[in-house]
XYZ file of C-alpha atoms in Angstrom:
576
model
C 22.245 -45.105 -56.571
C 20.568 -42.170 -55.192
C 22.662 -39.465 -53.545
C 21.747 -36.613 -50.998
C 24.127 -33.911 -50.187
C 23.786 -31.459 -46.990
C 26.074 -29.161 -45.746
C 27.690 -28.722 -42.299
C 25.159 -27.029 -39.658
C 27.505 -24.156 -39.028
C 28.017 -23.157 -42.692
C 26.540 -19.990 -43.811
C 26.297 -18.508 -47.214
C 28.749 -15.789 -48.200
C 27.469 -12.279 -47.229
C 27.973 -11.020 -50.860
C 26.693 -13.945 -52.844
C 24.710 -12.702 -55.601
C 23.089 -16.093 -56.153
C 20.952 -15.825 -53.211
C 19.272 -12.612 -54.244
C 16.008 -12.035 -52.295
C 16.212 -15.494 -51.014
C 18.515 -14.580 -48.143
C 16.821 -11.131 -47.611
C 14.208 -9.915 -45.110
C 14.619 -12.769 -42.669
C 14.596 -10.142 -40.118
C 12.987 -6.332 -39.957
C 16.093 -4.971 -38.269
C 17.282 -2.012 -40.200
C 20.448 -2.069 -42.229
C 22.969 0.491 -40.896
C 24.919 2.308 -43.603
C 27.874 4.291 -42.619
C 27.313 7.941 -43.113
C 29.229 9.815 -45.820
C 30.730 12.128 -43.288
C 32.326 14.757 -45.714
C 28.743 15.371 -47.642
C 26.570 15.683 -44.338
C 24.710 18.610 -44.240
C 21.867 19.610 -41.493
C 19.552 17.255 -42.826
C 22.178 14.514 -43.119
C 23.277 15.053 -39.690
C 19.862 15.231 -38.457
C 19.107 11.713 -40.186
C 22.494 10.401 -38.747
C 21.447 11.257 -35.377
C 17.900 9.747 -35.581
C 19.570 6.568 -36.959
C 21.699 6.279 -33.974
C 18.927 7.160 -31.492
C 16.685 4.464 -32.900
C 19.511 1.814 -33.055
C 19.519 -1.310 -30.905
C 22.813 -0.465 -29.022
C 21.562 2.924 -28.161
C 18.302 1.786 -26.972
C 20.142 -0.783 -24.502
C 22.380 1.950 -23.394
C 19.636 4.169 -22.285
C 17.910 1.245 -20.625
C 21.078 0.598 -18.680
C 21.295 4.200 -17.884
C 17.768 4.133 -16.648
C 18.467 1.294 -14.513
C 21.555 2.693 -12.944
C 19.481 5.979 -12.345
C 17.190 4.363 -10.368
C 19.809 3.001 -7.938
C 20.007 6.283 -6.153
C 16.457 6.433 -6.005
C 16.378 3.237 -4.082
C 19.375 4.121 -1.662
C 18.887 7.800 -0.974
C 15.616 9.048 0.855
C 13.228 10.608 -1.409
C 11.051 13.708 -0.861
C 8.047 12.260 -2.301
C 8.243 9.114 -0.247
C 9.582 10.199 3.262
C 10.073 13.939 3.915
C 11.236 13.108 7.394
C 14.084 10.808 6.468
C 15.238 13.438 3.838
C 15.410 15.805 6.700
C 17.236 13.634 8.929
C 19.842 12.943 6.158
C 20.345 16.739 5.465
C 21.199 16.970 9.168
C 23.551 14.123 9.261
C 25.288 14.989 5.936
C 25.553 18.597 5.596
C 28.197 18.430 3.077
C 26.586 16.024 0.782
C 23.013 17.401 0.955
C 23.791 20.456 -1.142
C 25.667 18.335 -3.598
C 22.708 15.873 -3.824
C 19.987 18.898 -4.142
C 21.931 20.006 -7.327
C 21.881 16.538 -8.804
C 18.290 16.101 -7.844
C 19.085 12.862 -6.032
C 16.512 13.675 -3.328
C 13.895 13.526 -6.148
C 15.183 11.032 -8.642
C 12.270 10.096 -10.579
C 11.251 13.849 -11.268
C 14.533 15.024 -11.761
C 15.649 16.403 -15.305
C 18.196 13.859 -16.138
C 16.107 11.116 -15.249
C 13.149 12.341 -17.334
C 15.423 13.096 -20.210
C 16.786 9.386 -20.151
C 13.221 8.243 -19.955
C 12.040 10.339 -22.900
C 15.014 9.354 -25.158
C 14.393 5.643 -24.428
C 10.661 6.235 -25.286
C 11.431 7.807 -28.512
C 14.091 5.245 -29.217
C 11.696 2.504 -29.005
C 9.120 3.992 -30.962
C 11.380 4.917 -33.618
C 12.580 1.529 -33.956
C 9.132 -0.142 -33.780
C 7.217 1.861 -36.321
C 9.386 0.912 -39.269
C 10.000 -2.464 -38.475
C 6.425 -3.026 -37.928
C 5.568 -1.776 -41.388
C 8.066 -3.903 -42.945
C 6.841 -6.968 -41.118
C 3.326 -6.192 -42.190
C 4.664 -5.958 -45.720
C 6.496 -9.412 -45.365
C 3.188 -10.948 -44.134
C 1.262 -9.707 -47.296
C 3.865 -10.912 -49.696
C 4.943 -14.386 -50.498
C 8.325 -16.062 -49.611
C 10.906 -15.234 -52.260
C 11.579 -17.768 -55.093
C 14.477 -20.247 -55.059
C 17.814 -18.794 -55.648
C 19.707 -20.337 -58.985
C 22.415 -22.417 -57.015
C 20.809 -24.029 -54.088
C 24.080 -25.603 -53.340
C 25.349 -22.555 -51.810
C 22.996 -22.587 -48.941
C 24.019 -23.796 -45.511
C 21.386 -26.958 -45.561
C 21.264 -28.794 -48.926
C 20.197 -32.171 -50.145
C 19.423 -33.706 -53.562
C 18.565 -37.092 -55.168
C 17.149 -38.342 -58.410
C 13.839 -39.980 -58.619
C 11.445 -41.403 -61.389
C 8.389 -39.488 -60.095
C 7.296 -36.637 -62.534
C 8.487 -32.984 -61.458
C 4.783 -31.929 -61.043
C 4.065 -34.715 -58.702
C 7.266 -33.880 -56.646
C 6.357 -30.337 -56.480
C 2.705 -31.055 -55.464
C 3.719 -33.424 -52.793
C 6.369 -30.887 -51.564
C 3.744 -28.170 -51.283
C 1.011 -30.279 -49.353
C 3.959 -31.531 -46.971
C 5.353 -27.973 -46.428
C 1.743 -26.573 -45.585
C 0.888 -29.532 -43.526
C 4.148 -28.578 -41.444
C 2.663 -24.997 -41.123
C 4.829 -23.495 -43.583
C 3.768 -20.586 -45.737
C 4.467 -22.278 -49.073
C 3.611 -21.620 -52.882
C 4.863 -22.792 -56.282
C 7.374 -20.453 -58.069
C 8.469 -21.783 -61.590
C 10.139 -25.221 -61.100
C 10.434 -24.913 -57.394
C 8.354 -24.634 -54.056
C 9.249 -21.818 -51.728
C 8.217 -21.961 -48.091
C 8.877 -20.053 -44.986
C 8.314 -20.487 -41.251
C 9.077 -18.854 -38.022
C 7.094 -15.598 -38.242
C 6.543 -15.646 -34.540
C 9.997 -14.836 -33.919
C 9.544 -11.341 -35.326
C 6.054 -11.012 -33.751
C 7.862 -11.879 -30.297
C 10.503 -9.098 -30.938
C 8.084 -6.598 -31.865
C 5.700 -7.547 -28.969
C 8.753 -7.196 -26.763
C 9.566 -3.792 -27.788
C 5.800 -2.768 -27.705
C 5.457 -4.164 -24.154
C 8.661 -2.045 -23.051
C 6.848 1.024 -24.290
C 3.445 -0.077 -22.472
C 5.510 -0.477 -19.414
C 7.125 2.952 -19.647
C 3.901 4.559 -20.161
C 2.144 2.641 -17.326
C 5.059 3.484 -14.979
C 4.919 7.229 -15.853
C 1.207 7.470 -15.602
C 1.287 5.705 -12.299
C 4.026 8.073 -10.863
C 2.087 10.940 -12.140
C -1.394 10.241 -10.823
C -0.704 7.779 -7.748
C -1.863 8.404 -4.166
C -1.104 6.731 -0.923
C -2.391 7.488 2.531
C -2.339 5.654 5.819
C -4.960 5.823 8.590
C -5.105 4.160 12.064
C -8.465 3.234 13.124
C -9.749 2.129 16.605
C -12.544 -0.548 16.905
C -15.798 1.363 16.702
C -14.320 4.231 14.785
C -14.453 5.047 11.057
C -12.572 6.632 8.170
C -13.955 8.723 5.236
C -11.779 8.944 2.022
C -11.034 12.540 2.213
C -7.531 14.258 2.535
C -8.225 15.550 6.202
C -8.741 11.971 7.400
C -5.339 10.555 6.816
C -2.604 10.349 9.192
C -0.165 11.002 6.088
C -0.599 11.230 2.584
C 1.526 11.415 -0.687
C 0.762 11.628 -4.042
C 1.854 12.178 -7.784
C 2.556 15.669 -9.304
C -0.682 15.575 -11.412
C -3.014 13.973 -8.743
C -5.919 16.098 -7.628
C -8.392 15.629 -4.626
C -11.118 14.916 -7.441
C -9.272 11.586 -8.183
C -10.161 10.168 -4.763
C -12.729 7.395 -4.717
C -15.707 8.281 -2.599
C -16.123 5.677 0.120
C -16.054 5.363 4.008
C -15.845 2.513 6.296
C -16.082 1.551 10.073
C -13.817 -0.955 11.931
C -16.182 -3.377 13.636
C -13.649 -5.796 15.076
C -10.122 -6.678 14.848
C -9.190 -10.375 15.238
C -5.523 -11.452 15.742
C -4.221 -14.769 16.817
C -0.665 -15.933 17.493
C 1.370 -19.198 17.798
C 1.091 -20.174 21.411
C 4.354 -22.466 21.491
C 7.268 -23.856 19.509
C 10.181 -21.963 17.757
C 7.442 -19.763 16.109
C 5.887 -18.676 19.454
C 4.271 -15.230 19.011
C 4.035 -15.308 15.222
C 0.715 -13.936 13.899
C -1.680 -16.736 12.513
C -4.811 -14.578 11.720
C -5.017 -10.936 11.190
C -8.291 -9.623 10.066
C -10.510 -6.716 10.315
C -14.149 -6.932 10.139
C -15.531 -3.567 8.487
C -18.588 -2.160 7.099
C -18.325 0.167 4.040
C -20.173 2.217 1.745
C -19.660 3.729 -1.794
C -20.401 7.317 -2.621
C -22.800 9.547 -0.539
C -25.950 7.226 -0.846
C -24.246 3.909 -0.977
C -25.766 1.049 1.025
C -23.638 -0.498 3.940
C -21.916 -3.588 3.099
C -19.764 -5.984 5.275
C -16.452 -7.514 4.522
C -13.328 -8.673 5.855
C -9.748 -7.330 5.159
C -6.910 -9.500 5.548
C -3.082 -9.412 5.029
C -2.521 -9.355 1.380
C -6.228 -9.581 0.613
C -7.306 -5.828 0.320
C -10.738 -4.360 -0.473
C -10.876 -2.965 -3.867
C -13.063 0.218 -4.312
C -12.803 1.661 -7.837
C -9.288 2.460 -8.400
C -8.326 2.291 -4.867
C -7.202 -0.660 -2.759
C -7.373 -0.756 1.123
C -4.699 -2.718 2.749
C -4.455 -4.066 6.421
C -1.021 -3.041 7.115
C -0.468 -2.919 10.974
C -2.192 -3.471 14.330
C -1.840 -2.440 18.090
C -3.976 -1.819 21.150
C -5.832 1.172 22.440
C -6.394 0.808 26.227
C -9.550 2.791 27.368
C -8.522 5.672 29.926
C -10.577 7.686 32.170
C -8.983 10.841 33.933
C -10.998 12.751 36.542
C -10.116 16.037 38.363
C -9.846 16.633 42.119
C -13.812 17.182 42.304
C -14.362 13.740 40.497
C -15.523 15.247 37.240
C -14.559 13.120 33.960
C -12.295 15.427 31.953
C -10.944 12.724 29.496
C -12.318 9.262 28.602
C -11.227 7.618 25.247
C -9.489 4.662 23.890
C -5.569 5.801 23.413
C -3.937 4.211 20.585
C -0.487 3.088 21.374
C 2.336 2.226 18.813
C 4.160 -0.915 18.840
C 7.849 -1.214 19.525
C 8.606 -5.034 18.823
C 6.879 -8.165 17.598
C 5.388 -8.707 20.889
C 3.474 -5.471 20.756
C 5.273 -3.677 23.507
C 3.765 -0.414 22.894
C 4.210 3.138 23.657
C 2.436 6.549 23.240
C 0.889 9.646 25.007
C -2.203 10.957 26.595
C -2.953 14.432 26.336
C -5.689 16.417 28.474
C -5.746 19.725 26.621
C -9.092 21.130 27.976
C -11.521 21.120 30.945
C -9.253 20.358 33.620
C -8.729 22.396 36.651
C -6.154 21.801 39.413
C -6.848 21.808 43.091
C -6.552 25.529 43.118
C -9.107 25.727 40.327
C -6.636 27.116 37.852
C -6.853 25.944 34.292
C -4.110 23.441 33.392
C -3.246 20.568 30.870
C -2.187 17.270 31.834
C 0.221 14.710 29.916
C 0.874 11.098 30.517
C 3.648 9.010 28.971
C 2.047 5.618 28.534
C 4.123 2.261 28.247
C 1.810 -0.739 27.657
C 2.664 -4.463 27.688
C -0.059 -6.783 26.559
C 1.798 -9.788 28.401
C 3.489 -8.505 31.627
C 5.793 -10.897 33.451
C 6.834 -9.756 36.898
C 10.583 -8.921 36.871
C 10.539 -7.783 33.381
C 8.971 -4.521 32.902
C 10.636 -3.338 29.651
C 8.954 -5.729 27.212
C 6.001 -7.785 26.646
C 6.404 -11.616 26.492
C 3.724 -12.242 24.064
C 1.614 -10.249 21.604
C -1.763 -11.056 22.940
C -3.592 -9.912 26.201
C -2.746 -12.388 28.429
C -1.867 -10.200 31.454
C -2.014 -6.403 30.385
C -0.194 -3.684 32.230
C 0.073 -0.062 31.400
C 2.773 2.032 32.988
C 1.795 5.737 33.447
C 4.056 8.779 34.061
C 2.157 11.775 35.056
C 2.923 15.650 34.063
C 1.154 18.681 34.367
C 1.601 22.210 32.991
C 1.592 23.349 29.341
C 1.434 20.672 26.352
C 2.463 23.370 23.926
C -0.592 22.547 21.520
C -1.646 26.104 21.440
C 1.518 27.519 20.135
C 0.580 26.614 16.635
C 3.510 24.273 16.094
C 2.437 20.829 14.986
C 3.477 17.894 17.137
C 2.942 14.084 17.134
C -0.136 12.701 19.094
C 2.180 9.829 20.149
C 4.888 11.814 21.720
C 4.808 14.204 24.838
C 6.521 17.429 24.616
C 7.711 18.044 28.042
C 9.510 21.404 27.672
C 6.706 23.335 29.550
C 5.716 20.319 31.622
C 6.238 19.492 35.046
C 6.201 15.901 36.640
C 3.859 15.053 39.637
C 6.023 14.185 42.552
C 5.115 11.908 45.334
C 5.832 12.265 49.285
C 9.414 11.225 48.404
C 10.046 13.773 45.824
C 10.308 11.040 43.024
C 8.391 11.165 39.673
C 4.888 9.617 39.976
C 4.946 6.502 37.963
C 2.739 3.447 38.336
C 1.865 0.214 36.906
C -1.796 -0.532 36.471
C -3.966 -3.399 35.572
C -7.232 -3.292 34.058
C -9.894 -1.709 36.416
C -7.075 -0.057 38.714
C -6.631 3.570 39.323
C -3.892 5.922 40.060
C -4.233 8.904 42.331
C -2.540 12.063 41.420
C -0.797 14.067 44.329
C -2.400 16.872 46.270
C -6.022 15.921 45.254
C -5.090 16.670 41.531
C -7.468 13.768 40.318
C -7.294 10.152 39.473
C -6.367 8.194 36.185
C -8.196 4.735 35.663
C -7.333 1.942 33.248
C -10.470 0.644 32.199
C -11.226 -3.045 31.689
C -12.082 -2.635 28.184
C -9.098 -2.684 25.969
C -9.743 -1.911 22.164
C -7.550 -2.840 19.417
C -6.704 -0.597 16.541
C -5.713 -1.541 12.718
C -3.707 0.473 10.294
C -4.931 0.786 6.871
C -3.007 1.829 3.661
C -5.424 3.298 0.945
C -3.193 3.108 -2.223
C -4.218 4.171 -5.830
C -1.931 3.180 -8.427
C -3.248 3.550 -11.965
C -1.562 1.832 -14.618
C -0.507 -1.188 -12.503
C -2.622 -3.551 -14.567
C -1.135 -2.173 -18.058
C 2.322 -2.700 -16.298
C 1.566 -6.266 -15.218
C 0.221 -6.886 -18.912
C 3.191 -5.236 -20.299
C 5.882 -7.360 -18.314
C 4.091 -10.597 -19.081
C 3.834 -9.727 -22.698
C 7.504 -8.658 -22.659
C 8.368 -12.046 -21.139
C 6.633 -14.112 -23.839
C 7.839 -11.806 -26.625
C 11.675 -12.273 -25.529
C 11.013 -16.194 -25.266
C 9.674 -16.148 -28.944
C 12.457 -14.108 -30.166
C 14.977 -16.468 -28.372
C 13.761 -19.932 -29.084
C 11.752 -19.414 -32.449
C 13.900 -19.350 -35.505
C 12.715 -17.766 -38.753
C 13.658 -20.199 -41.631
C 13.128 -20.784 -45.411
C 13.040 -23.970 -47.440
C 12.935 -24.498 -51.184
C 12.093 -27.784 -53.034
C 13.235 -27.842 -56.694
C 12.015 -30.538 -59.266
C 13.473 -30.437 -62.658
C 14.066 -33.087 -65.569
C 17.800 -33.790 -65.836
C 19.538 -34.252 -69.137
C 18.922 -38.006 -68.798
C 15.278 -37.585 -68.540
C 15.318 -38.564 -64.764
C 13.634 -35.998 -62.236
C 16.332 -34.142 -60.042
C 15.120 -33.219 -56.609
C 16.978 -30.490 -54.719
C 15.856 -29.246 -51.320
C 17.851 -26.457 -49.381
C 16.986 -24.356 -46.384
C 18.178 -21.122 -44.813
C 17.912 -19.706 -41.235
C 18.349 -16.175 -39.956
C 21.223 -17.366 -37.688
C 23.562 -20.553 -37.593
C 21.497 -23.453 -36.090
C 21.456 -27.190 -36.133
C 17.694 -26.958 -36.580
C 17.479 -25.981 -40.092
C 19.570 -29.070 -41.322
C 17.602 -31.261 -38.927
C 14.358 -30.100 -40.163
C 15.595 -30.174 -43.651
C 16.641 -33.702 -43.208
C 13.423 -34.480 -41.635
C 11.372 -33.121 -44.518
C 13.608 -34.740 -47.077
C 13.113 -38.142 -45.593
C 9.372 -37.834 -45.889
C 9.393 -36.510 -49.503
C 11.909 -39.188 -50.399
C 9.434 -41.792 -49.138
C 6.864 -40.348 -51.650
C 9.292 -39.828 -54.602
C 12.054 -42.553 -53.852
C 15.284 -42.418 -55.442
C 15.783 -43.752 -58.911
C 18.976 -46.253 -59.469
C 21.903 -45.113 -61.469
C 22.412 -46.884 -64.919
C 25.287 -48.833 -63.432
C 23.723 -49.959 -60.186
C 21.883 -53.205 -59.555
C 18.144 -52.493 -59.018
C 17.940 -55.130 -56.464
C 20.791 -53.408 -54.424
C 18.779 -50.042 -54.703
C 15.715 -51.499 -53.569
C 17.624 -52.961 -50.551
C 19.417 -49.490 -49.557
C 16.700 -46.900 -50.216
C 18.177 -44.320 -47.663
C 20.098 -41.661 -49.211
C 23.787 -41.229 -48.645
C 24.768 -37.935 -47.068
C 27.964 -36.186 -47.973
C 28.956 -32.379 -47.649
C 27.525 -29.942 -50.015
C 29.437 -28.492 -52.929
C 31.298 -25.583 -51.819
C 30.160 -25.823 -48.176
C 32.527 -25.273 -45.263
C 33.420 -28.260 -43.057
């Protein structure tokens, strides 16, 4: 009766078993780590030892962990390159910690010496690991699977049976079967050697290469990035130059020549909101209709920018990030001359676009005595005013707009050379207009209404026209495409290295002492897995059908034909 032997799935060949020879080698391109002979190490020996440690997997993982830990303070502590105002506020609030953070470079983590050192060491470690492994893997691809070891019974998955088919027929059938199953197979002596699962190592190398690509893309993006914000009122425009931005930050190697040449005009902004229900006031549509041109002689084109649907021009992306109102205000002096007329953008304070800002008349105004003077108005705007609640708007749309103005005169401080926000009023050298009762002049105005200033100082009119403004962010992030490609490649590479097993199969067919062909099949995987014995059993079943077992001399042929399936028992020497 024919007999098949297979080992337990968790059994592995002894590490020092010389019978396996080349059969158990090169299942991985991981470099072998030999303990250095410390007493004989010289300068070159120590350098070689240090290089081996740097390019080892455990050091790479340690550096990756340190890089992740180093990024934590960059996320929690205000960074100079992102928001200098918050950094200044942190310094004032933490006078003891601020000098320590300065010495540690925690206000500029990603440009600090220690973070750069970790970054560069990780970069070198990955390259030093990938290059030799890639060479070794290329050599394996150009070569052939190693020949079968002398004793296949020592392998973790093993099966055998006797057949009346000729050895050559069995080997040819095994070669065709293994190639059909996408094994790299060839005849070597009295056996067929086959190997499969090279994509595991491809995935491993792809994962490491993808990490390098991501590191390069991240560094490139940080060095050459730029990001600026601009508030544009309906009817106004923007040109992509540094002087046009409200605020701008960039990488250390960025230059003004890197800006993409384009300009655009905001034609119209449209915003709609949920009118009822639990989501009342939630924006439904935010879109900005613009016309833009690229280059000095570019033709005007029309497009619409929506939230998460930016306009892409060259390497720059123009995002719609905010919205508000800009009521049109007209200011006249005591003689009725217009000294100011413009749309005043006001900054939202809440989701219902309750807004605040300042109106400044810096030139052209003379008071009732004919003296030059400056005017300032603190503005508070409610798109939907409800009587009895003057502190907040009840809805973000213009259902019942009201503007509250508080009037001042004197010196705005703009001629002192000290920069100040256009949205805030510096009241240090200003005097408030007083009414007949000595109270500060402050009044609510609806569209079309005017406020008279005391003592013939003039009038302020809230025009019926209320414009809207849109806040745009122009971002230039070179290397983002490479970073995305690297992250996707890393995911697929890691999946391949985890779920694909590299394995080898040998089929030996030789004539036994009694003249009957003895077929032996064995499998070896890089790691312990039930997949190798299962796959070997599947292959053995197919090959057994083509080369059925031969009956033993003492067995009844009828009994053999009635029970053609092989009997499974543990392999010789296998652990249970």
